[in-house]
Coordinates of C-alpha atoms in Angstrom, one line a residue:
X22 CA -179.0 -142.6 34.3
X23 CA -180.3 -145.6 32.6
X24 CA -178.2 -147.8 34.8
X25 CA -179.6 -146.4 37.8
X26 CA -183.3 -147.1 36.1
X27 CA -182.3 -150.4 35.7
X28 CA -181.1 -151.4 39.2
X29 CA -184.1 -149.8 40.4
X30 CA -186.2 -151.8 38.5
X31 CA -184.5 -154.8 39.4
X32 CA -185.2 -154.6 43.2
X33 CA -189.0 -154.2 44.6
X34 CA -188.3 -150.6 46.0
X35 CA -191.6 -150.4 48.1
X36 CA -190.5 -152.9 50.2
X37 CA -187.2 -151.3 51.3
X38 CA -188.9 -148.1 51.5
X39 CA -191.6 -149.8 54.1
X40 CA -188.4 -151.2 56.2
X41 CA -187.1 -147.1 56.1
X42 CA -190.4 -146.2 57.3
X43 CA -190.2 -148.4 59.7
X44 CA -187.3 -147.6 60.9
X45 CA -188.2 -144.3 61.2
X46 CA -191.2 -144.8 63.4
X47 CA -188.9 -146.5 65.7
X48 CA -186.6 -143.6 65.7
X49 CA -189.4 -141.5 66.7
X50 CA -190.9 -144.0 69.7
X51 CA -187.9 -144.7 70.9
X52 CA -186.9 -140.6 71.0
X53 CA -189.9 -140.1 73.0
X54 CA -189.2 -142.6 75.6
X55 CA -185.7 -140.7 75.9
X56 CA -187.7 -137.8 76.5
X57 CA -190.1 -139.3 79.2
X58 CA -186.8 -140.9 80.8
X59 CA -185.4 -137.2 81.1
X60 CA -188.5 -135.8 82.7
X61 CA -188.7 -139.3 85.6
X62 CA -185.4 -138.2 86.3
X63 CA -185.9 -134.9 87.5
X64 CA -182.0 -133.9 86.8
X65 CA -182.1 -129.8 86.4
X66 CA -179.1 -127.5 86.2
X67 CA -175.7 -128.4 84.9
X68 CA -175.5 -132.0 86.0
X69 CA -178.3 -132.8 83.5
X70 CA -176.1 -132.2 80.3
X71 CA -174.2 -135.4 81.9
X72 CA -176.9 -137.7 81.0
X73 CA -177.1 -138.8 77.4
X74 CA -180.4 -137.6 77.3
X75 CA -179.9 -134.8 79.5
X76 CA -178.9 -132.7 76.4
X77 CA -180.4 -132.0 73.3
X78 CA -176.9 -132.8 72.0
X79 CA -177.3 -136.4 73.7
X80 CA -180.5 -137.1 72.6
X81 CA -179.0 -136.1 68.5
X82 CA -175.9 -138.7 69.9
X83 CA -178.2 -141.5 70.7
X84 CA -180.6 -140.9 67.9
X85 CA -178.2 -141.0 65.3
X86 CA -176.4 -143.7 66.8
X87 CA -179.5 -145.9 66.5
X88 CA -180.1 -144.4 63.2
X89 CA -176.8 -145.7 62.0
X90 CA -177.0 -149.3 63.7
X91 CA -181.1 -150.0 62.0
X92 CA -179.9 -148.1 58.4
X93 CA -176.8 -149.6 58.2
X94 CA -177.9 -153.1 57.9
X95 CA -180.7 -152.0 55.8
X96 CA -178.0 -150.7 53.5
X97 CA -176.5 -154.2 53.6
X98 CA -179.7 -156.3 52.8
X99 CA -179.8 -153.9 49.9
X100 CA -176.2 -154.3 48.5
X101 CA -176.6 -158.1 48.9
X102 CA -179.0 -158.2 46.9
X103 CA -178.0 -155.9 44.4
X104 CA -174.2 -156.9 44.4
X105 CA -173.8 -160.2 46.4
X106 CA -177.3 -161.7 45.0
X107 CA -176.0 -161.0 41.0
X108 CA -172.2 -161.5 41.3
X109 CA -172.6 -164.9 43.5
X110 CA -175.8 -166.1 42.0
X111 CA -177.2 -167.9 38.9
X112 CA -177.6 -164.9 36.7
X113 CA -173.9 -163.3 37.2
X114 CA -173.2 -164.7 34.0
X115 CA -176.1 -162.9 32.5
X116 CA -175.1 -159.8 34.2
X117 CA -171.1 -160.1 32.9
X118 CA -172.6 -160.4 29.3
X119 CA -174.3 -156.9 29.6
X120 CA -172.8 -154.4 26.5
X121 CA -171.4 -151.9 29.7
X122 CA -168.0 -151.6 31.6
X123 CA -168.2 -153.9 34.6
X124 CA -166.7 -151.5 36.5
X125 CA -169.6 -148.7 35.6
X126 CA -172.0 -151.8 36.5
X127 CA -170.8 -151.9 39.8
X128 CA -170.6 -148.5 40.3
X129 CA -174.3 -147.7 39.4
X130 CA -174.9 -150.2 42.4
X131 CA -173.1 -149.3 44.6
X132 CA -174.5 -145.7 44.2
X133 CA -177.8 -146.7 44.0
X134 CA -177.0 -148.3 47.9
X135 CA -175.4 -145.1 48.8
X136 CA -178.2 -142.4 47.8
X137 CA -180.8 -144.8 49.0
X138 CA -179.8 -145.6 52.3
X139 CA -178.4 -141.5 52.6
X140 CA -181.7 -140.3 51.8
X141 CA -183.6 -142.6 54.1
X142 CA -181.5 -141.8 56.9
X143 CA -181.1 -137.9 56.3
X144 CA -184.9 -138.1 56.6
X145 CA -185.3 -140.5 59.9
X146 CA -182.8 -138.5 61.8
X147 CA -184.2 -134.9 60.8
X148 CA -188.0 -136.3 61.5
X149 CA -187.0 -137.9 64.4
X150 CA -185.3 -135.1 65.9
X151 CA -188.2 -132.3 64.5
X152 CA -190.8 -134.9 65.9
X153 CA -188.7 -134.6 69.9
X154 CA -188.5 -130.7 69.6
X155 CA -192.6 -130.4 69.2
X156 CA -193.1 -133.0 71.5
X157 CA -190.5 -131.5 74.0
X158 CA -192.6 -128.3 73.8
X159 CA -195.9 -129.3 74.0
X160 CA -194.9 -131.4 77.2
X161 CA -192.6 -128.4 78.6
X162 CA -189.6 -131.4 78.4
X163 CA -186.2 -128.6 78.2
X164 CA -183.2 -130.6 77.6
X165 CA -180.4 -127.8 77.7
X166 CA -179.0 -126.9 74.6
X167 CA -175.6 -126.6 74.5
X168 CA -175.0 -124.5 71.3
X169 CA -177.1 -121.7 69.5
X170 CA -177.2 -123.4 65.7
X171 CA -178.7 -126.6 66.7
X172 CA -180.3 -127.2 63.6
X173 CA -176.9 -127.1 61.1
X174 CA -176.1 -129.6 64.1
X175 CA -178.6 -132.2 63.5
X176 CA -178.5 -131.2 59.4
X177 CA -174.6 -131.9 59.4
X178 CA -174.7 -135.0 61.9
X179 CA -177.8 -136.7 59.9
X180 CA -175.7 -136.5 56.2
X181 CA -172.6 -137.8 58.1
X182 CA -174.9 -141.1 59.2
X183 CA -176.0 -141.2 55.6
X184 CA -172.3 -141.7 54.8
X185 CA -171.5 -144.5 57.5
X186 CA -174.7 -146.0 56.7
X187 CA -174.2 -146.2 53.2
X188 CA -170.2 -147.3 53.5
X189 CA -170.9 -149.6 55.9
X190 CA -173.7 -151.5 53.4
X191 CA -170.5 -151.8 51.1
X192 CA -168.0 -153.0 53.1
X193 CA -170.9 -155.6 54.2
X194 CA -171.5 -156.4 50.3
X195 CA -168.0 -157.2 49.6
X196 CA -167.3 -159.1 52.6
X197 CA -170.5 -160.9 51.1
X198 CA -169.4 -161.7 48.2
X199 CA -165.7 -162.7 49.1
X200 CA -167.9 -165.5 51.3
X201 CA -170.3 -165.6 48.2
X202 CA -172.9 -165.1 51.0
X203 CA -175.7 -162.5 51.2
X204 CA -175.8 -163.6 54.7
X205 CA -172.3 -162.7 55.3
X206 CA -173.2 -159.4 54.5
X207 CA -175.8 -158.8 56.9
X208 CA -173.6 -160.7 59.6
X209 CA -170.8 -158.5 58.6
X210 CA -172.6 -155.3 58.8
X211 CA -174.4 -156.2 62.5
X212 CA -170.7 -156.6 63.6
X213 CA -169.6 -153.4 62.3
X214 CA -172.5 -151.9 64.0
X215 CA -171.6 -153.5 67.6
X216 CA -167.9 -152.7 66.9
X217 CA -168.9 -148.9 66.4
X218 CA -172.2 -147.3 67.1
X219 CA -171.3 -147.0 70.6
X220 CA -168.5 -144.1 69.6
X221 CA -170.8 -141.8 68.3
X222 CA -172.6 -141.2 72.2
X223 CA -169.0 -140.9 73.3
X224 CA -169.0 -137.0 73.5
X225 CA -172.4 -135.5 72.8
X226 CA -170.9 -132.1 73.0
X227 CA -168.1 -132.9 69.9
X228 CA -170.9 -135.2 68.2
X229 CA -170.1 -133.5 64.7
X230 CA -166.5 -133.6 64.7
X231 CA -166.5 -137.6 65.8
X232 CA -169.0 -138.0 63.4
X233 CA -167.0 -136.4 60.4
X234 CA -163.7 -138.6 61.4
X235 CA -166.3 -141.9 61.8
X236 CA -167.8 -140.8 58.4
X237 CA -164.3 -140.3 56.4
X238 CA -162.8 -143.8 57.7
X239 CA -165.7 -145.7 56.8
X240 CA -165.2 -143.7 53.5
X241 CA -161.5 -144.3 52.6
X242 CA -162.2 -148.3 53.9
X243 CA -164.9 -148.1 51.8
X244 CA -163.1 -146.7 49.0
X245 CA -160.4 -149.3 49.2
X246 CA -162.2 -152.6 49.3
X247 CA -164.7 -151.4 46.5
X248 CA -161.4 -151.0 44.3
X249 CA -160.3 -154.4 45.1
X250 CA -164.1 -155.9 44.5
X251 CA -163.9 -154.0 40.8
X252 CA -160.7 -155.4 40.2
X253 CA -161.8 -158.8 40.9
X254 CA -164.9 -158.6 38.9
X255 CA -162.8 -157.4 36.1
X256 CA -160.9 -160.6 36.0
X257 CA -164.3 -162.5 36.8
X258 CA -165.2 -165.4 33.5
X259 CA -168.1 -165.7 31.7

């Protein structure tokens, strides 16, 4: 726990929280002008579970799709400067010097990335989509719903964006600081997002299972490159 207190205290939290909020207010704008794009259309009856934002499932698609592209690179300005910024820079031998395991170092930032950027986009997905659902009443907007327990829907799909999010922040951090670039990172993780937000709209109606498979790849990649960035700081000299 005292790691964790310490990487915290080592970063200026409020502004990363502001950049969430931020995000999250464009989740909610950008949502509403789904919603107004549904109503222009006019597309009633079957055919309007076609359109991405025909269906409640669609809008969930798109919102978390956007969620994952804005939090994803948020997670990797965090882990670049947390991991990239402090391996690569002037103080890493500072930081190798600390009475702790390197490899319990690294792994108190790299969780630190992964419950912040989580949490933060658990929340912008679930307020996002709870903000639609009022708004979609009180304008008497009816997207059809394509299955009866909506809200596990959005619950399960907005913790499997956590995931991505968060994994994808790593993967951007260690292909950081094999470039011993925090830019790298945050070009790295604007790639990912190109090469992959687009498969989460693919099929609205099986958003949770192409979700779980995105979520457990970007896991076990994860995983993997994280084992060989501990192994390499290991070795790292003082």
């Amino acid at each position: 726990m005292n790691l964790y207190r310490l990487e915290l205290r080592k970063i200026r939290l409020s502004v990363y929280l502001r950049a969430a909020a931020g995000i999250c207010a464009a989740l909610l704008s950008i949502g509403l002008m789904f919603l107004f794009i549904f109503q222009s259309e006019g597309v009633t009856g079957p055919g309007a579970a076609a359109e991405p934002y025909g269906s409640w499932n669609g809008l969930l698609a798109l919102t978390a799709a956007l969620a994952f592209s804005c939090f994803s690179v948020l997670s990797a300005a965090l882990a670049a400067r947390l991991i990239v910024g402090e391996y690569c820079g002037k103080y890493a031998v500072l930081l190798l010097c600390y009475p702790v395991k390197r490899t319990e170092m690294l792994a108190a930032k790299c969780m630190t990335v992964c419950v912040f950027t989580a949490a933060c986009t658990c929340a912008g997905i679930v307020s996002a989509m709870g903000f639609l659902y009022a708004a979609a009443q009180i304008l008497g907007i009816k997207p059809q719903l394509l299955e009866g327990n909506y809200p596990v829907t959005v619950l399960a799909c907005s913790l499997l964006a956590g995931i991505m999010s968060s994994q994808a922040g790593l993967v951007s951090a260690a292909f950081g600081c094999r470039k011993r670039s925090k830019m790298a990172a945050i070009v790295c993780s604007l790639i990912l997002v190109c090469c992959c937000a687009n498969v989460i709209v693919i099929s609205p109606e099986h958003i949770v299972w192409i979700m779980a498979a995105m979520a457990f790849l970007f896991t076990v990649t994860a995983g993997f490159i994280c084992r060989f960035l501990a192994a390499r700081i290991e070795t790292m000299e003082v």
